[in-house]
Amino acid sequence: MTPCKPTGERHAIAKSVRYHLAELWGPTEPTERVSDMKVKPVVSLVVPFYNEGTTVEAFFETINRTLSTIDAVAFEIVSIDDGSMDDTLARLLAASRADPRVKVLELSRNFGKEAALTAGLDAARGDAVIPMDADLQDPPELIVQMIEKWRDGADVVLARRIDRHTDSMAKRGTANLFYRIHNRVSHVEIPRNVGDFRLMNRASVDALKRLPERQRFMKGMFAWIGFRTEVVEYERPARTTGSSKFTGWKLWNFALEGFTSFSSAPLRIWSYVGSFGTLLTLTYLVFIVIRTLIYGIDVPGYASLLVSVLFFGSLQLLSIGILGEYVGRIYMESKQRPVYVVRQVYGDSHEP
Ligand code: UDP
Ligand code: MG
């Protein structure tokens, strides 16, 4: 992903932010940190925040408790403010002032979680990257196990939820249906009950960054890159503060995104439906011709005529609609717009 501000400009902004921070709170001991980072591998946590004002403090408190128990690696926390309307940004900046490991990326508006994650992955500099949700539904304790598996040679470490009892029946049911259908029709198998919470090593993050699509279905993209993958299991707790940003309608669109991004089966199916219909119609035609030859012209079949016209009419509309889904996506891709726009970067001590 190319950054959305020219490098020079970002440089200048980062410099001025650094200058002001240093002026206000004194230097952030850069020498100690740099040497620290050189010895230890760095793990970047990438955390999108959207209207999470009530969650920010709890998040950093909990995460710091966990990180302080891990000694073998150094951390950076890339937090992305995805155009929040509340005081999320101010709170993130406060966290960044208190802890030099915290970087804040402010997007110019709400771009959605997938775009926010992409922004974070682009900004992360660690030897490994762990995207996680701000609401602590991804238990930070797992980070310890993930890092262990990574150091034992895994490229990607997935966190799999062993039960989803904290989700509603409807959410579980539809999620199951989605995985079933998706994995049947698409050539990329998305592992079940695995979210964005995972560890990826540098090579796999770089591979992911090479996927240029604008419509980013992360679950599928994560699966598409492959790599040597290990799994750690956990129970997903309910959200502690704030509320879920994903409503039924958003999830439905998300599922559509999944199908259309990784499979052309919905397009292909119409050739089969069409062939089958043609075959059926032909058989019926032969039947009618023979019957007319033998018995002469019968009472005109008004009802069957209407039914077949309506049936094939709606079938055609449906297939055109699906075609439209794909054409729409081609249109969006062809515009080549950036996935996100950064308004400002805070607390970043070195440019790429
Ligand atoms: N999120 C975001 N942009 C959005 C929606 C959500 O950055 O437009 C973030 C949100 O702040 C949280 C994560 O994505 O850190 C997951 O969101 P949420 O907990 O609402 O989703 P759920 O857990 O219900 O799937
Ligand atoms: Mg959540």
Tab-separated table of C-alpha atoms and ligand atoms in Angstrom:
chain	number	residue	atom	x	y	z
A	1	MET	CA	0.000	0.000	0.000
A	2	THR	CA	1.348	3.368	-0.859
A	3	PRO	CA	0.956	5.848	1.968
A	4	CYS	CA	-1.600	8.468	1.215
A	5	LYS	CA	0.440	11.464	2.136
A	6	PRO	CA	3.706	12.130	0.339
A	7	THR	CA	6.576	10.781	2.414
A	8	GLY	CA	8.112	14.200	2.816
A	9	GLU	CA	4.942	15.609	4.255
A	10	ARG	CA	4.496	12.698	6.637
A	11	HIS	CA	8.082	13.094	7.648
A	12	ALA	CA	7.499	16.705	8.471
A	13	ILE	CA	4.338	15.943	10.421
A	14	ALA	CA	5.946	13.143	12.382
A	15	LYS	CA	8.908	15.400	13.100
A	16	SER	CA	6.746	18.250	14.302
A	17	VAL	CA	4.640	15.917	16.437
A	18	ARG	CA	7.827	14.516	17.911
A	19	TYR	CA	9.126	17.972	18.536
A	20	HIS	CA	5.967	19.077	20.310
A	21	LEU	CA	5.787	15.904	22.331
A	22	ALA	CA	9.383	16.326	23.401
A	23	GLU	CA	8.741	19.944	24.265
A	24	LEU	CA	5.730	19.102	26.386
A	25	TRP	CA	6.741	15.893	28.077
A	26	GLY	CA	10.460	15.700	27.685
A	27	PRO	CA	12.379	13.300	25.435
A	28	THR	CA	11.057	9.740	25.337
A	29	GLU	CA	14.445	8.099	25.963
A	30	PRO	CA	15.008	7.083	22.363
A	31	THR	CA	18.503	5.714	22.873
A	32	GLU	CA	17.425	3.160	25.424
A	33	ARG	CA	14.520	2.023	23.267
A	34	VAL	CA	16.459	1.663	20.052
A	35	SER	CA	19.105	-0.500	21.631
A	36	ASP	CA	16.390	-2.472	23.366
A	37	MET	CA	14.677	-3.089	20.031
A	38	LYS	CA	17.856	-4.155	18.326
A	39	VAL	CA	18.476	-7.024	20.692
A	40	LYS	CA	14.946	-8.300	21.017
A	41	PRO	CA	12.613	-9.148	18.174
A	42	VAL	CA	9.719	-6.697	17.969
A	43	VAL	CA	6.092	-7.736	17.941
A	44	SER	CA	3.539	-5.192	16.708
A	45	LEU	CA	0.014	-5.261	18.060
A	46	VAL	CA	-2.392	-3.737	15.554
A	47	VAL	CA	-5.613	-2.518	17.143
A	48	PRO	CA	-8.456	-0.720	15.329
A	49	PHE	CA	-10.610	1.603	17.449
A	50	TYR	CA	-13.976	2.881	16.308
A	51	ASN	CA	-16.020	4.792	18.877
A	52	GLU	CA	-14.308	2.877	21.660
A	53	GLY	CA	-13.955	5.815	24.084
A	54	THR	CA	-15.218	3.678	26.942
A	55	THR	CA	-12.842	0.855	26.056
A	56	VAL	CA	-9.472	2.535	25.499
A	57	GLU	CA	-8.279	2.717	29.108
A	58	ALA	CA	-9.389	-0.794	29.987
A	59	PHE	CA	-7.649	-2.062	26.880
A	60	PHE	CA	-4.270	-0.520	27.621
A	61	GLU	CA	-4.453	-1.451	31.272
A	62	THR	CA	-5.086	-5.098	30.480
A	63	ILE	CA	-2.669	-5.292	27.610
A	64	ASN	CA	0.124	-3.713	29.623
A	65	ARG	CA	-0.379	-6.212	32.392
A	66	THR	CA	0.110	-9.028	29.888
A	67	LEU	CA	2.989	-7.458	28.007
A	68	SER	CA	4.921	-6.834	31.200
A	69	THR	CA	5.040	-10.595	31.744
A	70	ILE	CA	6.714	-11.160	28.383
A	71	ASP	CA	10.403	-10.501	28.399
A	72	ALA	CA	11.720	-12.152	25.282
A	73	VAL	CA	10.351	-9.625	22.810
A	74	ALA	CA	9.783	-5.883	22.613
A	75	PHE	CA	6.378	-4.503	21.649
A	76	GLU	CA	4.912	-1.686	19.667
A	77	ILE	CA	1.192	-1.019	19.752
A	78	VAL	CA	-0.165	0.437	16.545
A	79	SER	CA	-3.603	1.804	17.341
A	80	ILE	CA	-5.790	3.051	14.537
A	81	ASP	CA	-8.527	5.585	15.120
A	82	ASP	CA	-11.009	4.653	12.427
A	83	GLY	CA	-12.745	8.037	12.253
A	84	SER	CA	-14.351	7.799	15.689
A	85	MET	CA	-16.974	10.378	16.589
A	86	ASP	CA	-16.333	10.206	20.343
A	87	ASP	CA	-13.213	10.924	22.398
A	88	THR	CA	-11.371	7.778	21.268
A	89	LEU	CA	-8.575	9.736	19.588
A	90	ALA	CA	-7.916	11.954	22.615
A	91	ARG	CA	-7.722	8.908	24.841
A	92	LEU	CA	-5.422	7.116	22.430
A	93	LEU	CA	-3.142	10.141	22.355
A	94	ALA	CA	-3.067	10.172	26.129
A	95	ALA	CA	-2.091	6.508	26.094
A	96	SER	CA	0.602	7.253	23.536
A	97	ARG	CA	2.035	10.026	25.685
A	98	ALA	CA	2.143	7.745	28.675
A	99	ASP	CA	3.797	4.907	26.781
A	100	PRO	CA	6.236	5.478	23.890
A	101	ARG	CA	5.444	2.037	22.501
A	102	VAL	CA	1.984	3.252	21.522
A	103	LYS	CA	1.639	4.705	18.042
A	104	VAL	CA	-1.565	6.281	16.853
A	105	LEU	CA	-2.743	6.387	13.272
A	106	GLU	CA	-5.668	8.699	12.711
A	107	LEU	CA	-7.693	7.913	9.594
A	108	SER	CA	-9.437	10.783	7.860
A	109	ARG	CA	-12.899	9.197	8.330
A	110	ASN	CA	-14.477	5.859	9.170
A	111	PHE	CA	-13.209	3.385	6.595
A	112	GLY	CA	-14.396	0.195	8.277
A	113	LYS	CA	-12.530	-2.411	10.253
A	114	GLU	CA	-10.886	-4.123	7.294
A	115	ALA	CA	-9.396	-0.875	6.022
A	116	ALA	CA	-8.312	0.133	9.514
A	117	LEU	CA	-6.553	-3.208	9.895
A	118	THR	CA	-4.847	-2.731	6.556
A	119	ALA	CA	-3.624	0.700	7.654
A	120	GLY	CA	-2.261	-0.850	10.833
A	121	LEU	CA	-0.532	-3.703	9.026
A	122	ASP	CA	1.097	-1.211	6.678
A	123	ALA	CA	2.352	0.865	9.594
A	124	ALA	CA	3.531	-2.058	11.734
A	125	ARG	CA	7.279	-2.580	11.743
A	126	GLY	CA	7.546	-5.621	13.983
A	127	ASP	CA	9.129	-8.960	13.133
A	128	ALA	CA	5.698	-10.352	13.863
A	129	VAL	CA	2.308	-8.683	13.865
A	130	ILE	CA	-0.769	-9.467	15.939
A	131	PRO	CA	-4.041	-7.789	14.915
A	132	MET	CA	-6.545	-7.723	17.747
A	133	ASP	CA	-9.886	-6.137	18.681
A	134	ALA	CA	-10.007	-3.240	21.086
A	135	ASP	CA	-12.858	-4.682	23.124
A	136	LEU	CA	-10.687	-7.354	24.779
A	137	GLN	CA	-12.741	-10.117	23.217
A	138	ASP	CA	-9.396	-11.397	22.045
A	139	PRO	CA	-7.799	-12.452	25.333
A	140	PRO	CA	-4.309	-10.901	25.588
A	141	GLU	CA	-3.018	-13.913	27.543
A	142	LEU	CA	-2.972	-15.811	24.259
A	143	ILE	CA	-0.209	-13.537	23.018
A	144	VAL	CA	2.222	-15.458	25.211
A	145	GLN	CA	1.352	-18.772	23.557
A	146	MET	CA	1.332	-17.252	20.098
A	147	ILE	CA	4.802	-15.857	20.531
A	148	GLU	CA	6.039	-19.206	21.829
A	149	LYS	CA	4.721	-21.025	18.773
A	150	TRP	CA	6.155	-18.373	16.500
A	151	ARG	CA	9.573	-18.725	18.095
A	152	ASP	CA	9.254	-22.481	17.659
A	153	GLY	CA	9.016	-21.930	13.917
A	154	ALA	CA	5.396	-21.266	12.988
A	155	ASP	CA	4.810	-18.535	10.397
A	156	VAL	CA	1.208	-17.909	11.361
A	157	VAL	CA	-0.463	-18.721	14.667
A	158	LEU	CA	-4.268	-18.685	14.610
A	159	ALA	CA	-6.433	-18.221	17.658
A	160	ARG	CA	-9.474	-20.466	17.355
A	161	ARG	CA	-12.571	-20.003	19.475
A	162	ILE	CA	-13.622	-23.322	20.917
A	163	ASP	CA	-17.128	-22.181	21.722
A	164	ARG	CA	-19.252	-19.240	20.742
A	165	HIS	CA	-21.803	-19.306	23.542
A	166	THR	CA	-21.355	-15.566	24.052
A	167	ASP	CA	-22.775	-14.979	20.572
A	168	SER	CA	-26.503	-15.084	19.945
A	169	MET	CA	-28.079	-18.203	18.406
A	170	ALA	CA	-28.744	-16.297	15.210
A	171	LYS	CA	-25.122	-15.118	14.910
A	172	ARG	CA	-23.794	-18.630	15.513
A	173	GLY	CA	-26.234	-20.189	13.059
A	174	THR	CA	-25.530	-17.749	10.281
A	175	ALA	CA	-21.779	-17.925	10.883
A	176	ASN	CA	-21.931	-21.720	10.537
A	177	LEU	CA	-23.954	-21.486	7.364
A	178	PHE	CA	-21.501	-18.962	5.953
A	179	TYR	CA	-18.471	-21.186	6.566
A	180	ARG	CA	-20.277	-24.227	5.165
A	181	ILE	CA	-21.321	-22.570	1.923
A	182	HIS	CA	-18.181	-20.520	1.493
A	183	ASN	CA	-15.815	-23.440	1.919
A	184	ARG	CA	-17.908	-25.526	-0.461
A	185	VAL	CA	-17.911	-23.020	-3.325
A	186	SER	CA	-14.563	-21.263	-2.919
A	187	HIS	CA	-11.111	-22.666	-3.518
A	188	VAL	CA	-9.742	-20.949	-0.437
A	189	GLU	CA	-10.783	-22.682	2.752
A	190	ILE	CA	-11.474	-20.253	5.576
A	191	PRO	CA	-10.785	-21.941	8.915
A	192	ARG	CA	-13.872	-21.988	11.127
A	193	ASN	CA	-14.254	-19.854	14.222
A	194	VAL	CA	-11.049	-18.007	13.574
A	195	GLY	CA	-11.176	-14.213	13.566
A	196	ASP	CA	-8.562	-11.626	12.811
A	197	PHE	CA	-6.781	-12.395	16.085
A	198	ARG	CA	-3.597	-14.182	15.043
A	199	LEU	CA	0.139	-13.789	14.876
A	200	MET	CA	1.800	-13.355	11.503
A	201	ASN	CA	5.508	-13.294	10.904
A	202	ARG	CA	7.132	-10.644	8.736
A	203	ALA	CA	7.109	-12.784	5.582
A	204	SER	CA	3.381	-13.453	5.773
A	205	VAL	CA	2.581	-9.811	6.541
A	206	ASP	CA	4.612	-8.781	3.513
A	207	ALA	CA	2.754	-11.368	1.423
A	208	LEU	CA	-0.534	-9.936	2.629
A	209	LYS	CA	0.565	-6.436	1.745
A	210	ARG	CA	1.075	-7.560	-1.824
A	211	LEU	CA	-2.631	-8.297	-2.261
A	212	PRO	CA	-3.749	-5.098	-3.961
A	213	GLU	CA	-7.533	-5.465	-3.822
A	214	ARG	CA	-9.603	-2.516	-2.610
A	215	GLN	CA	-12.481	-4.622	-1.325
A	216	ARG	CA	-10.727	-6.330	1.475
A	217	PHE	CA	-12.234	-9.467	2.900
A	218	MET	CA	-9.482	-10.051	5.451
A	219	LYS	CA	-10.620	-13.473	6.630
A	220	GLY	CA	-10.253	-14.750	3.083
A	221	MET	CA	-7.020	-12.901	2.399
A	222	PHE	CA	-5.442	-14.256	5.553
A	223	ALA	CA	-6.380	-17.757	4.407
A	224	TRP	CA	-5.256	-17.150	0.840
A	225	ILE	CA	-1.612	-16.419	1.683
A	226	GLY	CA	-1.083	-19.835	3.265
A	227	PHE	CA	2.218	-20.333	5.221
A	228	ARG	CA	2.972	-22.782	8.015
A	229	THR	CA	0.103	-22.368	10.377
A	230	GLU	CA	-0.404	-23.417	13.987
A	231	VAL	CA	-3.480	-23.024	16.154
A	232	VAL	CA	-4.057	-22.018	19.759
A	233	GLU	CA	-7.542	-22.390	21.201
A	234	TYR	CA	-9.516	-20.124	23.490
A	235	GLU	CA	-12.953	-19.276	24.780
A	236	ARG	CA	-14.239	-15.976	23.538
A	237	PRO	CA	-15.599	-13.781	26.327
A	238	ALA	CA	-18.455	-11.342	25.824
A	239	ARG	CA	-17.691	-7.696	25.119
A	240	THR	CA	-17.063	-5.933	28.442
A	241	THR	CA	-17.717	-2.322	27.461
A	242	GLY	CA	-19.171	-0.518	24.464
A	243	SER	CA	-21.265	-2.333	21.880
A	244	SER	CA	-20.661	-4.418	18.788
A	245	LYS	CA	-20.285	-2.380	15.611
A	246	PHE	CA	-21.517	-5.221	13.444
A	247	THR	CA	-25.254	-5.345	12.955
A	248	GLY	CA	-27.172	-7.994	11.011
A	249	TRP	CA	-27.185	-5.980	7.800
A	250	LYS	CA	-23.433	-5.273	8.022
A	251	LEU	CA	-22.748	-8.965	8.599
A	252	TRP	CA	-24.894	-9.922	5.609
A	253	ASN	CA	-22.903	-7.573	3.386
A	254	PHE	CA	-19.729	-8.930	4.906
A	255	ALA	CA	-20.787	-12.452	3.916
A	256	LEU	CA	-21.618	-11.294	0.380
A	257	GLU	CA	-18.178	-9.723	0.238
A	258	GLY	CA	-16.708	-13.070	1.252
A	259	PHE	CA	-18.457	-15.006	-1.485
A	260	THR	CA	-17.788	-12.585	-4.272
A	261	SER	CA	-14.152	-11.962	-3.295
A	262	PHE	CA	-13.101	-15.569	-3.298
A	263	SER	CA	-15.395	-17.447	-5.617
A	264	SER	CA	-16.996	-17.065	-8.996
A	265	ALA	CA	-19.360	-19.956	-8.301
A	266	PRO	CA	-22.392	-17.646	-7.895
A	267	LEU	CA	-21.752	-16.534	-11.476
A	268	ARG	CA	-21.156	-19.988	-12.865
A	269	ILE	CA	-24.236	-21.511	-11.284
A	270	TRP	CA	-26.451	-19.691	-13.810
A	271	SER	CA	-24.999	-21.589	-16.738
A	272	TYR	CA	-26.117	-24.787	-15.043
A	273	VAL	CA	-29.538	-23.455	-14.095
A	274	GLY	CA	-29.921	-22.203	-17.668
A	275	SER	CA	-28.862	-25.508	-19.232
A	276	PHE	CA	-31.187	-27.423	-16.971
A	277	GLY	CA	-34.087	-25.097	-17.831
A	278	THR	CA	-33.373	-25.408	-21.551
A	279	LEU	CA	-33.338	-29.190	-21.324
A	280	LEU	CA	-36.608	-29.217	-19.433
A	281	THR	CA	-38.221	-26.826	-21.914
A	282	LEU	CA	-37.036	-28.883	-24.883
A	283	THR	CA	-38.505	-32.048	-23.432
A	284	TYR	CA	-41.777	-30.282	-22.814
A	285	LEU	CA	-41.720	-28.908	-26.363
A	286	VAL	CA	-41.333	-32.367	-27.893
A	287	PHE	CA	-44.127	-33.595	-25.649
A	288	ILE	CA	-46.489	-30.795	-26.744
A	289	VAL	CA	-45.708	-31.242	-30.457
A	290	ILE	CA	-46.401	-34.971	-30.337
A	291	ARG	CA	-49.538	-34.498	-28.277
A	292	THR	CA	-50.851	-31.869	-30.690
A	293	LEU	CA	-50.133	-34.161	-33.647
A	294	ILE	CA	-52.073	-36.991	-32.078
A	295	TYR	CA	-54.941	-35.204	-30.294
A	296	GLY	CA	-55.131	-31.886	-32.179
A	297	ILE	CA	-55.131	-28.423	-30.525
A	298	ASP	CA	-56.239	-28.479	-26.926
A	299	VAL	CA	-57.623	-25.725	-24.647
A	300	PRO	CA	-54.926	-22.966	-24.471
A	301	GLY	CA	-52.946	-23.240	-21.243
A	302	TYR	CA	-53.240	-19.759	-19.793
A	303	ALA	CA	-52.067	-20.598	-16.269
A	304	SER	CA	-49.003	-22.615	-17.247
A	305	LEU	CA	-47.979	-19.912	-19.701
A	306	LEU	CA	-48.183	-17.198	-17.068
A	307	VAL	CA	-46.320	-19.264	-14.495
A	308	SER	CA	-43.457	-20.099	-16.821
A	309	VAL	CA	-43.125	-16.507	-18.038
A	310	LEU	CA	-43.024	-15.204	-14.470
A	311	PHE	CA	-40.689	-17.952	-13.306
A	312	PHE	CA	-38.085	-17.504	-15.999
A	313	GLY	CA	-38.468	-13.735	-15.824
A	314	SER	CA	-37.567	-13.634	-12.152
A	315	LEU	CA	-34.803	-16.193	-12.629
A	316	GLN	CA	-33.275	-13.888	-15.207
A	317	LEU	CA	-33.541	-10.874	-12.918
A	318	LEU	CA	-31.868	-12.819	-10.141
A	319	SER	CA	-28.982	-13.883	-12.336
A	320	ILE	CA	-28.573	-10.352	-13.675
A	321	GLY	CA	-28.522	-9.125	-10.078
A	322	ILE	CA	-25.678	-11.480	-9.217
A	323	LEU	CA	-23.863	-10.476	-12.368
A	324	GLY	CA	-24.336	-6.899	-11.158
A	325	GLU	CA	-22.679	-7.721	-7.829
A	326	TYR	CA	-19.535	-8.741	-9.668
A	327	VAL	CA	-19.649	-5.899	-12.175
A	328	GLY	CA	-19.989	-3.494	-9.251
A	329	ARG	CA	-16.918	-4.973	-7.658
A	330	ILE	CA	-14.946	-4.754	-10.884
A	331	TYR	CA	-15.982	-1.103	-11.045
A	332	MET	CA	-14.810	-0.416	-7.496
A	333	GLU	CA	-11.504	-2.193	-8.111
A	334	SER	CA	-10.909	-0.374	-11.374
A	335	LYS	CA	-11.007	3.008	-9.648
A	336	GLN	CA	-7.764	2.115	-7.879
A	337	ARG	CA	-8.550	4.250	-4.884
A	338	PRO	CA	-6.445	3.811	-1.771
A	339	VAL	CA	-7.965	1.539	0.867
A	340	TYR	CA	-7.671	4.214	3.564
A	341	VAL	CA	-6.455	7.765	4.049
A	342	VAL	CA	-4.286	8.716	7.009
A	343	ARG	CA	-4.977	12.117	8.518
A	344	GLN	CA	-2.080	12.119	10.935
A	345	VAL	CA	0.432	9.822	12.587
A	346	TYR	CA	1.269	10.364	16.232
A	347	GLY	CA	4.071	9.092	18.406
A	348	ASP	CA	6.007	7.480	15.575
A	349	SER	CA	9.699	7.722	16.284
A	350	HIS	CA	11.032	6.470	12.958
A	351	GLU	CA	9.818	6.663	9.400
A	352	PRO	CA	9.867	3.632	7.091
B	1	UDP	N1	-13.974	-1.379	14.208
B	1	UDP	C1	-13.353	-0.451	13.383
B	1	UDP	N2	-14.077	0.164	12.389
B	1	UDP	C2	-15.401	-0.108	12.181
B	1	UDP	C3	-16.021	-1.072	13.020
B	1	UDP	C4	-15.279	-1.684	14.009
B	1	UDP	O1	-12.168	-0.180	13.524
B	1	UDP	O2	-15.997	0.492	11.290
B	1	UDP	C5	-13.182	-2.050	15.280
B	1	UDP	C6	-13.773	-1.951	16.672
B	1	UDP	O3	-13.399	-0.756	17.316
B	1	UDP	C7	-13.170	-3.153	17.366
B	1	UDP	C8	-13.073	-4.167	16.227
B	1	UDP	O4	-13.154	-3.420	15.014
B	1	UDP	O5	-11.864	-2.918	17.841
B	1	UDP	C9	-14.165	-5.212	16.305
B	1	UDP	O6	-15.430	-4.583	16.362
B	1	UDP	P1	-16.636	-5.192	17.208
B	1	UDP	O7	-16.172	-5.618	18.557
B	1	UDP	O8	-17.726	-4.181	17.170
B	1	UDP	O9	-17.023	-6.445	16.332
B	1	UDP	P2	-17.509	-7.900	16.849
B	1	UDP	O10	-16.595	-8.318	17.951
B	1	UDP	O11	-18.899	-7.700	17.299
B	1	UDP	O12	-17.404	-8.752	15.624
B	2	MG	MG	-15.998	-7.391	19.500
